[in-house]
Coordinates of C-alpha atoms and ligand atoms in Angstrom, one line a residue:
M1 CA 85.9 -78.7 -142.4
G2 CA 88.7 -80.9 -143.7
K3 CA 92.3 -79.5 -143.8
Q4 CA 92.4 -79.4 -147.6
K5 CA 89.2 -77.5 -147.8
K6 CA 90.4 -75.0 -145.1
E7 CA 93.6 -74.4 -147.0
R8 CA 91.7 -73.9 -150.2
L9 CA 89.4 -71.4 -148.4
H10 CA 92.6 -69.6 -147.1
D11 CA 93.9 -69.5 -150.7
I12 CA 90.7 -68.1 -152.0
I13 CA 90.6 -65.5 -149.2
G14 CA 94.2 -64.7 -149.9
I15 CA 93.7 -64.3 -153.6
A16 CA 90.5 -62.2 -153.0
C17 CA 92.4 -59.9 -150.5
G18 CA 95.3 -59.6 -153.1
V19 CA 92.8 -58.7 -155.9
F20 CA 91.0 -56.2 -153.5
L21 CA 94.3 -54.6 -152.5
L22 CA 95.3 -54.4 -156.2
I23 CA 92.0 -52.7 -157.1
V24 CA 92.4 -50.3 -154.2
L25 CA 95.9 -49.5 -155.3
V26 CA 94.9 -49.0 -159.0
A27 CA 91.9 -46.9 -157.9
S28 CA 94.1 -44.7 -155.7
I29 CA 96.6 -44.3 -158.6
I30 CA 93.8 -43.4 -161.0
S31 CA 92.3 -41.0 -158.5
A32 CA 95.6 -39.3 -157.7
N33 CA 94.7 -36.4 -159.8
T34 CA 90.9 -36.5 -159.4
T35 CA 88.6 -35.2 -156.6
K36 CA 85.9 -37.1 -154.9
T37 CA 82.5 -36.2 -156.3
V38 CA 80.8 -33.3 -154.6
G39 CA 77.1 -33.2 -154.4
D40 CA 73.8 -35.0 -154.1
A41 CA 73.0 -38.7 -155.0
N42 CA 69.4 -37.9 -155.6
V43 CA 69.2 -36.5 -159.1
S44 CA 66.2 -35.5 -161.2
A45 CA 65.0 -37.7 -164.0
D46 CA 66.1 -35.0 -166.5
A47 CA 69.7 -34.8 -165.1
V48 CA 72.5 -35.8 -167.5
T49 CA 76.2 -36.5 -167.0
L50 CA 78.4 -34.1 -168.9
T51 CA 82.1 -33.5 -169.2
G52 CA 84.0 -30.3 -169.8
S53 CA 87.5 -29.0 -169.9
A54 CA 89.5 -25.8 -169.7
P55 CA 93.2 -24.9 -169.6
G56 CA 94.5 -24.5 -166.0
R57 CA 98.0 -23.3 -165.0
N58 CA 99.9 -26.5 -165.9
G59 CA 97.5 -28.2 -168.3
P60 CA 93.9 -29.1 -168.9
V61 CA 91.5 -29.2 -166.0
D62 CA 88.7 -31.7 -166.8
V63 CA 85.4 -31.9 -164.9
E64 CA 82.4 -34.2 -164.9
I65 CA 79.0 -32.9 -163.7
V66 CA 75.6 -34.2 -163.3
A67 CA 73.0 -31.5 -164.0
D68 CA 69.7 -30.5 -165.4
A69 CA 68.6 -27.0 -166.6
E70 CA 68.1 -25.8 -163.0
K71 CA 70.5 -27.6 -160.8
I72 CA 74.1 -29.0 -160.7
Y73 CA 73.7 -32.2 -158.7
Q74 CA 77.3 -33.4 -158.7
I75 CA 80.7 -32.1 -159.7
S76 CA 84.1 -33.8 -159.8
V77 CA 87.4 -32.7 -161.2
T78 CA 88.4 -35.8 -163.1
N79 CA 91.9 -34.8 -164.3
H80 CA 94.3 -32.0 -163.7
E81 CA 98.0 -31.2 -163.4
E82 CA 97.7 -28.2 -161.1
T83 CA 100.5 -27.3 -158.6
E84 CA 100.3 -29.3 -155.4
G85 CA 99.5 -27.1 -152.4
I86 CA 98.2 -24.2 -154.6
G87 CA 96.0 -25.3 -157.5
T88 CA 95.0 -28.4 -155.6
V89 CA 93.5 -26.2 -152.9
A90 CA 91.1 -24.8 -155.6
V91 CA 90.5 -28.3 -157.0
E92 CA 89.4 -29.4 -153.5
K93 CA 87.4 -26.4 -152.5
L94 CA 85.9 -24.8 -155.6
P95 CA 83.5 -27.6 -156.6
V96 CA 82.1 -27.6 -153.1
A97 CA 81.5 -23.8 -153.3
I98 CA 79.9 -24.1 -156.8
Y99 CA 77.7 -26.9 -155.6
E100 CA 76.7 -25.3 -152.3
N101 CA 75.9 -22.0 -153.9
Q102 CA 74.6 -23.4 -157.2
S103 CA 76.6 -20.6 -158.7
L104 CA 79.6 -20.0 -160.9
E105 CA 80.0 -16.5 -159.3
V106 CA 81.7 -17.9 -156.2
D107 CA 85.0 -16.3 -155.3
A108 CA 88.2 -17.8 -156.7
I109 CA 90.5 -19.4 -154.1
A110 CA 93.0 -16.6 -153.1
G111 CA 96.3 -17.2 -154.8
A112 CA 94.9 -19.9 -157.1
T113 CA 92.9 -17.8 -159.5
I114 CA 94.0 -19.5 -162.7
T115 CA 92.9 -23.0 -161.4
S116 CA 89.7 -21.6 -160.0
D117 CA 88.8 -19.9 -163.3
A118 CA 89.7 -23.1 -165.1
I119 CA 87.3 -25.1 -163.0
K120 CA 84.5 -22.6 -163.6
A121 CA 85.2 -22.5 -167.3
A122 CA 85.3 -26.3 -167.5
V123 CA 81.8 -26.5 -165.8
V124 CA 80.5 -23.9 -168.3
N125 CA 82.0 -26.0 -171.1
A126 CA 80.3 -29.1 -169.6
L127 CA 76.9 -27.4 -169.3
E128 CA 77.1 -26.0 -172.9
S129 CA 78.1 -29.5 -174.2
G130 CA 74.7 -30.7 -172.9
G131 CA 72.7 -27.8 -174.3
L132 CA 72.2 -26.4 -170.7
D133 CA 72.4 -22.6 -170.2
P134 CA 75.3 -21.6 -168.0
A135 CA 73.6 -18.2 -167.4
V136 CA 71.2 -20.0 -165.0
F137 CA 74.3 -20.6 -162.7
Q138 CA 75.6 -17.0 -163.0
R139 CA 73.5 -16.1 -160.0
A140 CA 74.8 -13.8 -157.2
V141 CA 76.3 -15.5 -154.2
S142 CA 74.8 -14.4 -150.9
A143 CA 77.3 -12.9 -148.5
A144 CA 78.5 -15.1 -145.7
E145 CA 76.9 -14.4 -142.3
P146 CA 79.3 -12.1 -140.3
V147 CA 81.1 -14.2 -137.6
E148 CA 81.5 -12.9 -134.1
K149 CA 85.3 -13.5 -133.6
T150 CA 86.6 -15.1 -130.5
D151 CA 89.7 -13.6 -128.7
V152 CA 92.5 -16.1 -128.2
E153 CA 95.9 -15.7 -126.5
L154 CA 98.8 -18.0 -127.5
D155 CA 102.3 -18.4 -126.2
C156 CA 105.5 -19.5 -128.0
D157 CA 109.2 -18.9 -128.1
V158 CA 109.4 -17.6 -131.7
V159 CA 106.5 -16.3 -133.9
V160 CA 107.3 -16.2 -137.6
V161 CA 105.1 -14.1 -139.9
G162 CA 104.9 -15.4 -143.5
A163 CA 105.4 -19.0 -144.6
G164 CA 107.3 -18.6 -147.8
G165 CA 110.9 -19.9 -148.3
A166 CA 112.4 -17.5 -145.6
G167 CA 109.6 -18.2 -143.0
L168 CA 109.7 -21.9 -143.4
T169 CA 113.5 -21.9 -143.2
A170 CA 113.6 -19.7 -140.1
S171 CA 110.9 -21.8 -138.5
V172 CA 112.7 -25.1 -139.1
L173 CA 116.0 -23.7 -137.9
A174 CA 114.6 -22.2 -134.7
T175 CA 112.8 -25.5 -134.0
Q176 CA 116.0 -27.4 -134.6
Q177 CA 117.5 -25.1 -131.9
G178 CA 114.8 -26.4 -129.5
E179 CA 112.4 -23.4 -129.7
D180 CA 108.7 -23.6 -129.8
V181 CA 107.6 -21.9 -133.0
I182 CA 104.3 -20.6 -134.4
L183 CA 104.4 -19.9 -138.1
L184 CA 101.6 -17.7 -139.5
E185 CA 100.5 -17.6 -143.2
K186 CA 97.7 -15.4 -144.4
M187 CA 97.1 -17.3 -147.6
P188 CA 95.3 -20.7 -147.8
F189 CA 98.7 -22.4 -148.5
V190 CA 102.4 -21.9 -147.7
G191 CA 105.0 -21.0 -150.3
G192 CA 104.4 -17.3 -151.3
N193 CA 106.6 -16.1 -154.2
S194 CA 109.2 -18.7 -153.3
L195 CA 107.0 -21.3 -154.8
R196 CA 107.3 -19.5 -158.1
A197 CA 111.2 -19.6 -158.3
E198 CA 112.1 -21.7 -161.3
G199 CA 115.9 -21.5 -161.6
G200 CA 118.0 -22.5 -158.7
M201 CA 120.0 -21.3 -155.7
N202 CA 123.3 -19.5 -156.1
A203 CA 126.0 -20.6 -153.8
A204 CA 129.8 -20.3 -153.8
D205 CA 132.6 -22.7 -153.0
T206 CA 130.2 -25.6 -152.2
K207 CA 131.0 -29.3 -151.7
V208 CA 128.8 -30.0 -154.7
E209 CA 130.9 -27.8 -156.9
A210 CA 134.1 -29.4 -155.6
E211 CA 132.8 -32.8 -156.5
L212 CA 131.9 -31.5 -160.0
G213 CA 135.4 -30.1 -160.4
I214 CA 134.2 -26.4 -160.4
T215 CA 137.0 -24.6 -158.6
D216 CA 136.5 -20.9 -159.6
S217 CA 133.2 -20.4 -157.8
T218 CA 134.6 -18.4 -154.9
V219 CA 132.9 -16.2 -152.2
E220 CA 134.9 -13.3 -153.6
N221 CA 133.5 -13.8 -157.2
F222 CA 130.0 -14.2 -155.9
V223 CA 130.2 -11.0 -154.0
D224 CA 131.7 -9.1 -156.9
D225 CA 129.1 -10.4 -159.4
T226 CA 126.2 -9.6 -157.0
M227 CA 127.5 -6.1 -156.4
R228 CA 128.3 -5.4 -160.0
L229 CA 125.1 -6.7 -161.4
G230 CA 123.2 -4.9 -158.6
H231 CA 124.7 -1.6 -159.9
D232 CA 126.8 -1.4 -156.8
L233 CA 123.8 -0.3 -154.7
A234 CA 123.6 -3.3 -152.4
N235 CA 125.0 -3.4 -148.9
R236 CA 128.4 -5.2 -149.3
E237 CA 128.4 -6.5 -145.8
L238 CA 125.0 -8.2 -146.3
V239 CA 126.2 -9.6 -149.7
Q240 CA 129.4 -10.9 -148.1
T241 CA 127.2 -12.6 -145.4
L242 CA 125.0 -14.1 -148.2
A243 CA 128.0 -15.5 -150.1
E244 CA 130.0 -16.7 -147.1
N245 CA 127.0 -18.6 -145.7
S246 CA 125.8 -20.0 -149.0
A247 CA 127.9 -23.2 -149.0
E248 CA 126.8 -24.1 -145.4
A249 CA 123.2 -23.4 -146.5
V250 CA 123.5 -25.9 -149.3
D251 CA 124.9 -28.5 -146.8
W252 CA 122.0 -27.8 -144.5
L253 CA 119.6 -28.4 -147.4
F254 CA 121.2 -31.8 -147.8
S255 CA 120.7 -32.5 -144.1
I256 CA 116.9 -31.8 -144.5
D257 CA 116.6 -34.1 -147.5
A258 CA 116.6 -31.2 -150.0
P259 CA 119.8 -31.8 -152.0
L260 CA 120.7 -29.4 -154.8
T261 CA 123.2 -31.4 -156.9
K262 CA 123.4 -29.8 -160.3
V263 CA 125.4 -26.6 -160.9
V264 CA 125.0 -24.3 -164.0
A265 CA 125.7 -20.7 -164.9
T266 CA 123.0 -18.0 -164.4
G267 CA 122.4 -14.8 -166.4
G268 CA 125.3 -12.3 -166.3
T269 CA 127.5 -14.0 -163.7
T270 CA 131.1 -14.7 -164.3
H271 CA 131.1 -18.2 -162.8
K272 CA 128.8 -21.2 -162.2
Y273 CA 126.9 -20.8 -158.9
L274 CA 123.4 -21.9 -159.7
H275 CA 122.5 -25.0 -157.7
K276 CA 119.5 -27.0 -158.9
P277 CA 117.7 -30.2 -158.0
E278 CA 119.1 -33.3 -159.7
D279 CA 116.1 -33.7 -162.1
G280 CA 116.1 -30.0 -163.0
A281 CA 112.7 -29.5 -161.3
P282 CA 111.7 -25.9 -160.6
V283 CA 113.7 -25.0 -157.4
G284 CA 110.9 -23.1 -155.6
E285 CA 108.3 -25.9 -155.6
Y286 CA 111.0 -28.4 -154.7
L287 CA 112.4 -26.5 -151.7
V288 CA 109.0 -25.4 -150.4
E289 CA 107.8 -29.0 -150.5
K290 CA 110.9 -30.2 -148.7
L291 CA 110.8 -27.4 -146.1
K292 CA 107.1 -28.0 -145.5
A293 CA 107.7 -31.7 -145.0
Q294 CA 110.4 -30.8 -142.5
A295 CA 108.1 -28.4 -140.7
E296 CA 105.5 -31.2 -140.5
K297 CA 108.1 -33.7 -139.3
L298 CA 109.2 -31.3 -136.5
G299 CA 105.6 -30.6 -135.5
I300 CA 105.7 -26.9 -136.1
D301 CA 102.4 -25.1 -135.5
V302 CA 101.8 -23.8 -139.0
R303 CA 98.6 -21.7 -139.3
V304 CA 97.4 -20.9 -142.8
N305 CA 94.6 -18.4 -143.5
T306 CA 96.0 -16.5 -140.5
K307 CA 97.1 -13.0 -141.1
A308 CA 99.5 -11.0 -138.8
T309 CA 98.4 -7.4 -138.4
E310 CA 100.6 -5.8 -135.9
I311 CA 103.9 -6.4 -134.0
L312 CA 103.5 -6.2 -130.2
M313 CA 106.1 -4.0 -128.4
E314 CA 106.9 -3.6 -124.8
N315 CA 109.5 -1.1 -123.7
G316 CA 111.0 -1.0 -127.2
Q317 CA 111.2 -4.7 -127.6
A318 CA 109.2 -7.0 -129.9
V319 CA 107.2 -9.4 -127.7
G320 CA 104.7 -11.0 -130.2
V321 CA 102.1 -10.2 -132.8
K322 CA 98.4 -9.6 -133.3
A323 CA 96.8 -11.9 -135.9
E324 CA 93.4 -12.9 -137.2
D325 CA 91.7 -15.7 -139.0
A326 CA 88.1 -16.1 -140.1
E327 CA 86.9 -16.9 -136.5
H328 CA 89.6 -15.6 -134.1
N329 CA 91.5 -12.5 -133.1
Y330 CA 94.8 -13.7 -131.7
I331 CA 97.4 -12.2 -129.4
I332 CA 100.5 -14.3 -129.8
H333 CA 103.1 -13.7 -127.1
A334 CA 106.6 -14.6 -128.2
K335 CA 110.2 -14.1 -127.0
S336 CA 111.2 -13.1 -130.5
V337 CA 109.4 -12.2 -133.7
V338 CA 110.6 -13.0 -137.2
I339 CA 109.1 -11.1 -140.2
T340 CA 109.3 -13.1 -143.4
A341 CA 106.2 -11.7 -145.1
G342 CA 107.7 -11.3 -148.5
G343 CA 107.8 -8.3 -150.9
F344 CA 105.2 -5.9 -152.3
G345 CA 105.1 -6.8 -156.0
S346 CA 101.2 -7.2 -155.8
N347 CA 100.7 -3.9 -154.0
F348 CA 100.3 -1.5 -156.9
E349 CA 99.5 1.5 -154.8
L350 CA 102.7 1.1 -152.8
M351 CA 104.8 0.5 -155.9
A352 CA 103.3 3.4 -157.7
S353 CA 104.2 5.6 -154.8
Y354 CA 107.9 4.9 -155.8
D355 CA 107.4 4.7 -159.6
P356 CA 104.0 5.9 -161.0
S357 CA 104.6 4.0 -164.2
L358 CA 104.1 0.8 -162.3
A359 CA 100.5 1.6 -161.4
N360 CA 99.1 -0.5 -164.2
A361 CA 101.9 -2.9 -164.7
V362 CA 101.5 -6.7 -164.8
T363 CA 103.0 -8.7 -162.0
T364 CA 104.5 -12.2 -161.7
N365 CA 103.9 -12.0 -157.9
H366 CA 101.4 -14.0 -155.9
A367 CA 98.4 -12.1 -154.5
G368 CA 99.8 -12.1 -151.0
A369 CA 102.8 -10.0 -151.8
T370 CA 101.4 -6.8 -150.4
G371 CA 104.2 -5.6 -148.2
D372 CA 102.5 -6.3 -144.9
G373 CA 105.7 -7.1 -143.1
I374 CA 107.4 -3.9 -144.2
K375 CA 104.4 -1.9 -143.0
M376 CA 104.2 -3.7 -139.7
A377 CA 107.9 -3.2 -139.1
Q378 CA 107.8 0.5 -140.1
A379 CA 104.9 0.9 -137.6
V380 CA 107.3 -0.1 -134.8
G381 CA 110.2 2.1 -135.9
A382 CA 112.0 0.0 -138.5
D383 CA 114.0 1.7 -141.2
T384 CA 113.7 0.6 -144.9
V385 CA 116.2 0.7 -147.7
D386 CA 116.0 0.7 -151.6
M387 CA 112.2 0.7 -151.6
E388 CA 112.2 2.3 -155.1
Q389 CA 114.3 -0.6 -156.5
I390 CA 111.7 -2.8 -158.2
Q391 CA 112.8 -5.4 -160.6
L392 CA 111.1 -6.0 -163.9
H393 CA 111.2 -9.4 -165.7
P394 CA 111.4 -9.0 -169.5
T395 CA 109.3 -12.0 -170.6
V396 CA 105.9 -11.8 -168.9
I397 CA 102.7 -12.8 -170.6
Q398 CA 100.5 -9.8 -170.1
Q399 CA 97.1 -11.6 -169.9
D400 CA 97.8 -13.0 -166.4
G401 CA 101.4 -12.3 -165.4
T402 CA 102.7 -15.8 -166.3
L403 CA 106.5 -15.7 -166.6
V404 CA 108.3 -17.2 -169.6
S405 CA 111.4 -18.2 -167.7
E406 CA 115.0 -17.5 -169.0
S407 CA 115.3 -21.2 -169.7
V408 CA 113.2 -20.8 -172.9
R409 CA 115.8 -18.3 -174.2
S410 CA 118.6 -20.4 -172.8
H411 CA 117.4 -23.2 -175.1
G412 CA 117.5 -20.9 -178.1
A413 CA 114.4 -18.6 -178.2
I414 CA 114.8 -15.0 -179.3
I415 CA 112.9 -11.8 -178.7
V416 CA 111.6 -9.6 -181.6
N417 CA 109.7 -6.3 -181.6
T418 CA 106.5 -5.4 -183.6
E419 CA 108.8 -4.3 -186.4
G420 CA 109.9 -7.9 -186.7
K421 CA 113.5 -7.1 -185.5
R422 CA 115.7 -8.1 -182.6
F423 CA 116.9 -5.2 -180.6
V424 CA 119.0 -6.5 -177.7
N425 CA 121.1 -9.4 -176.6
D426 CA 118.1 -11.5 -175.5
L427 CA 120.0 -13.1 -172.7
A428 CA 121.5 -10.0 -171.1
G429 CA 120.5 -9.1 -167.5
R430 CA 116.8 -8.8 -166.8
D431 CA 117.2 -5.0 -166.3
V432 CA 119.0 -4.6 -169.7
V433 CA 116.4 -6.6 -171.6
S434 CA 113.4 -5.0 -169.8
Q435 CA 114.7 -1.5 -170.4
A436 CA 115.3 -2.2 -174.1
E437 CA 111.8 -3.6 -174.5
L438 CA 110.3 -0.5 -172.9
K439 CA 111.9 1.5 -175.7
Q440 CA 110.2 -0.5 -178.5
P441 CA 107.1 0.6 -180.3
D442 CA 103.6 -0.6 -179.1
G443 CA 104.6 -1.6 -175.6
Y444 CA 105.0 -5.3 -176.3
C445 CA 107.3 -7.8 -178.0
F446 CA 107.3 -11.4 -178.9
I447 CA 109.4 -14.4 -177.8
I448 CA 109.9 -16.7 -180.7
F449 CA 110.7 -20.5 -180.7
D450 CA 110.2 -23.4 -183.0
Q451 CA 108.9 -27.0 -182.9
H452 CA 112.3 -28.4 -181.9
L453 CA 112.5 -26.1 -178.9
Y454 CA 108.8 -26.9 -178.0
D455 CA 109.7 -30.6 -178.1
E456 CA 112.8 -30.1 -175.9
V457 CA 111.4 -27.7 -173.3
E458 CA 108.4 -29.1 -171.6
L459 CA 107.4 -25.9 -169.8
T460 CA 106.5 -24.3 -173.2
H461 CA 103.6 -26.8 -173.5
K462 CA 101.5 -25.0 -170.9
F463 CA 101.8 -21.7 -172.9
V464 CA 100.4 -23.4 -176.0
E465 CA 97.7 -25.3 -174.0
R466 CA 96.5 -22.1 -172.4
G467 CA 96.2 -20.4 -175.8
F468 CA 99.1 -17.9 -175.3
A469 CA 101.0 -19.1 -178.4
I470 CA 100.5 -17.8 -181.9
T471 CA 101.6 -20.3 -184.5
G472 CA 102.6 -20.4 -188.2
K473 CA 103.8 -23.0 -190.6
T474 CA 106.3 -20.6 -192.1
Y475 CA 108.0 -17.5 -190.8
E476 CA 105.8 -15.4 -193.0
E477 CA 102.6 -17.0 -191.8
L478 CA 103.7 -16.6 -188.2
A479 CA 104.5 -12.9 -188.8
Q480 CA 101.0 -12.4 -190.2
N481 CA 99.3 -14.2 -187.4
M482 CA 101.3 -12.0 -185.0
G483 CA 99.7 -9.0 -186.6
L484 CA 102.9 -7.6 -188.0
K485 CA 102.2 -5.1 -190.7
G486 CA 103.8 -4.0 -194.0
E487 CA 107.6 -4.4 -194.1
A488 CA 107.6 -5.8 -190.6
V489 CA 106.6 -9.2 -192.1
Q490 CA 109.7 -9.3 -194.4
N491 CA 111.8 -7.9 -191.5
F492 CA 110.8 -10.9 -189.4
V493 CA 111.6 -13.4 -192.1
N494 CA 115.0 -11.8 -192.5
T495 CA 115.5 -11.7 -188.7
M496 CA 114.9 -15.4 -188.5
T497 CA 117.2 -16.2 -191.4
T498 CA 120.0 -14.1 -190.0
W499 CA 119.5 -15.7 -186.5
N500 CA 119.8 -19.2 -187.9
E501 CA 123.0 -18.2 -189.7
S502 CA 124.4 -16.7 -186.5
V503 CA 123.6 -19.9 -184.6
A504 CA 125.4 -21.9 -187.4
K505 CA 128.5 -19.6 -187.0
G506 CA 128.2 -19.6 -183.2
E507 CA 128.4 -15.8 -183.4
D508 CA 125.7 -13.1 -183.0
A509 CA 127.4 -10.3 -184.8
E510 CA 124.3 -8.1 -184.4
W511 CA 123.7 -8.1 -180.6
G512 CA 126.6 -10.1 -179.1
R513 CA 124.6 -12.9 -177.6
N514 CA 126.9 -15.8 -176.8
N515 CA 124.8 -18.4 -175.1
G516 CA 121.6 -20.4 -175.7
M517 CA 122.8 -20.9 -179.3
D518 CA 123.1 -24.6 -179.5
D519 CA 120.1 -25.0 -181.8
D520 CA 118.6 -22.8 -184.5
L521 CA 115.0 -22.0 -184.9
S522 CA 114.3 -23.7 -188.3
T523 CA 111.9 -26.5 -187.4
A524 CA 108.3 -25.7 -188.4
P525 CA 105.8 -24.9 -187.1
F526 CA 106.9 -21.7 -185.4
Y527 CA 105.6 -20.1 -182.2
A528 CA 105.3 -16.6 -180.9
I529 CA 104.2 -15.4 -177.4
K530 CA 103.3 -11.8 -176.8
I531 CA 105.3 -10.5 -173.8
A532 CA 106.4 -7.3 -172.1
P533 CA 108.2 -6.5 -168.9
G534 CA 106.4 -7.3 -165.7
I535 CA 107.0 -6.6 -162.0
H536 CA 109.0 -9.5 -160.6
H537 CA 110.9 -8.7 -157.3
T538 CA 110.8 -5.8 -154.9
M539 CA 114.4 -5.5 -153.9
G540 CA 114.0 -2.9 -151.1
G541 CA 112.5 -3.5 -147.7
I542 CA 113.2 -3.7 -144.0
K543 CA 116.7 -2.7 -143.0
I544 CA 118.6 -5.5 -141.4
N545 CA 122.2 -6.3 -140.3
S546 CA 124.2 -9.5 -140.9
N547 CA 122.4 -11.1 -137.9
A548 CA 119.0 -10.5 -139.5
E549 CA 118.3 -8.0 -136.7
V550 CA 115.9 -5.2 -137.7
I551 CA 117.4 -1.7 -137.6
S552 CA 115.4 1.3 -136.5
T553 CA 115.3 4.7 -138.2
E554 CA 117.6 5.8 -135.5
G555 CA 120.2 3.2 -136.6
N556 CA 119.7 0.9 -133.5
V557 CA 118.8 -2.8 -133.4
I558 CA 115.2 -3.3 -132.4
P559 CA 115.5 -6.0 -129.7
G560 CA 113.5 -9.2 -130.4
L561 CA 112.7 -8.3 -134.0
F562 CA 114.3 -10.2 -136.9
A563 CA 113.6 -10.2 -140.7
A564 CA 114.6 -12.2 -143.7
G565 CA 113.8 -12.8 -147.4
E566 CA 112.0 -10.4 -149.8
T567 CA 110.6 -8.4 -147.0
T568 CA 114.1 -7.0 -146.4
G569 CA 116.3 -4.7 -148.5
G570 CA 120.0 -4.2 -149.2
I571 CA 120.9 -7.5 -150.6
H572 CA 120.2 -7.1 -154.3
G573 CA 120.8 -3.4 -154.8
G574 CA 119.4 -2.2 -158.1
N575 CA 119.1 -5.6 -159.9
R576 CA 118.6 -9.0 -158.4
V577 CA 120.7 -11.8 -160.0
G578 CA 118.7 -14.9 -160.9
G579 CA 119.3 -17.5 -158.2
N580 CA 120.0 -14.9 -155.5
A581 CA 116.4 -14.7 -154.2
V582 CA 116.5 -18.4 -153.2
C583 CA 120.0 -18.0 -151.7
D584 CA 118.7 -15.0 -149.8
F585 CA 115.7 -16.8 -148.3
I586 CA 117.7 -19.9 -147.3
V587 CA 120.8 -18.1 -146.0
F588 CA 119.0 -15.2 -144.2
G589 CA 116.1 -17.4 -143.3
R590 CA 118.6 -19.6 -141.4
I591 CA 120.3 -16.6 -139.8
A592 CA 117.0 -15.1 -138.7
G593 CA 115.9 -18.5 -137.3
Q594 CA 119.2 -18.8 -135.4
S595 CA 119.3 -15.2 -134.1
A596 CA 115.6 -15.5 -133.0
A597 CA 116.3 -18.7 -131.2
D598 CA 119.4 -17.3 -129.5
F599 CA 117.4 -14.2 -128.5
A600 CA 114.5 -16.3 -127.2
K601 CA 117.0 -18.3 -125.1
S602 CA 118.7 -15.3 -123.7
A603 CA 115.4 -13.3 -123.4
A604 CA 113.7 -15.7 -121.2
V605 CA 114.5 -12.1 -120.2
K606 CA 111.7 -9.7 -119.9
P607 CA 112.0 -6.5 -121.9
A608 CA 114.0 -3.9 -120.1
A609 CA 111.8 -1.5 -118.2
Ligands
LIG1 P1 110.3 -15.0 -149.1 O1 110.9 -15.5 -150.4 O2 110.9 -13.9 -148.5 O3 110.0 -16.2 -148.2 P2 107.6 -15.3 -150.0 O4 106.8 -14.4 -150.9 O5 107.9 -16.6 -150.6 O6 108.8 -14.5 -149.5 O7 106.8 -15.6 -148.7 C1 106.2 -14.6 -147.9 C2 104.9 -15.2 -147.3 O8 104.4 -14.3 -146.3 C3 103.8 -15.4 -148.3 O9 103.3 -16.7 -148.3 C4 102.7 -14.4 -147.9 O10 101.4 -14.8 -148.2 C5 103.0 -14.3 -146.4 N1 102.4 -13.1 -145.7 C6 102.4 -11.9 -146.2 N2 101.8 -11.0 -145.4 C7 101.4 -11.8 -144.3 C8 100.8 -11.5 -143.1 N3 100.3 -10.2 -142.8 N4 100.5 -12.5 -142.2 C9 100.9 -13.8 -142.5 N5 101.5 -14.1 -143.7 C10 101.8 -13.1 -144.5

């Protein structure tokens, strides 16, 4: 072949490769939010391709199916915005389960119920769009064959129970100290309640604040605010530890590529402590993603779908845990044990034992928040504190426990009752607003916003897409659509007019609100979401000291046993300040990781006989 021809051939091959790579790139971008098609290439002559859609947690979930009246041959989720690591687990697994069982009665993926239900509803929608009867696929799913579990023994330096914010932090820290860590997580994904934190992390006297010229955010102010807002019930020593270590914790986050660079005020505090990601992203998702990446980078043995059931003790010292997954019973030997299994805001029986009125309450908590860590620690003699202190959040959508975060009110939304009236400073502490709501008629209220706020605050879109918002072109029409009766309609119109006047004056003479008043609520159409208080955070739990060591009912340290995060008590007292849960899981997660690593090093030691 002549030189010129060869060069031309090279050029053609080069261009072809380039085009191919481009196609691959575009295809991978397009498929970033889609699943591969699940199913069978051999389809009947009657089969048709159908599309369907249903609202998920963050937006519409679209599916495409190939089906006839008797069989679903193929399913793919063609578009979704579900949360990475949670909803995406359902997106990956549920189509497989539906196809393999030819049934829509398959179990939802634990912890991802909204996405699972959305996929099922989208399939129903697709079937119906083609005139196929979804009832055919409502068949019972045969129970899985019972598995004979294998016994497995594992060894490590530090075993950590629960992979939320505290567990991930403790594991990363202990690994950074050279320890060999096993991190257990009973759910199909890491993150727990931490993943749901939207606001930020409180921290005092940080370098970030210094750079922003904030000089009055001191450890002393942080401690005073936390104590005062927690009704002076918290353990001051723990709060002091929290505040004193918060700046270093923020530095540490920078060091693991998780910078929090914005600082704003949070509800009720006297100064600015709330540190957020630069782009204002929800802090929980952001930090869990970064901590998870760090755990992967460090090669930590993270085991999802693995539930710890018992702390192993030898001569009064914690020496490991028992755990199980679908196929194994584990005995995990460890030099130290860290409990970071979160709170009990999804354990209604346990909550009702402290406050019977909570038996039927709605919760914002993930399904895994059942208090396992507290129960396991109690079983080996740990003491608990403040178990009856259960925080309600005032703006929870009752249908499914979705939280309408404070930021909607911070941008100008107000709360009205079924008489069409405001009844509280809508941006007072969570406890104050929740208690005021509980005194209103009918057991529910409405959060109200307008089109301008909707356009400004993106997180409101999901409420509308999921059908939670009631709308009206005028205040009167909105009131009627909200079901307000008689004079409540006129009351509502008056409330809105008065509120807009208050915003114009910059003064809420009625209820003394002094923030979130930059914009009025005058741009039609108008929106209302029905809300009531819901369980948010269990502030009590395992008793610890400032080293995250677990304290027994006799008041002694239980050697080898450490705890951090929502599983512990004493840090929030009677009311948790927004931003302090994240501070708690990072600060005490680090302390627990460090203490457990130190103990593991010293306790190459066998437990004393
Ligand atoms: P924190 O903010 O204190 O980290 P999270 O709720 O974020 O609390 O995390 C606690 C984690 O512990 C959750 O992911 C939860 O599923 C997990 N967990 C709870 N009980 C167990 C258990 N018995 N075994 C393993 N993991 C558990």
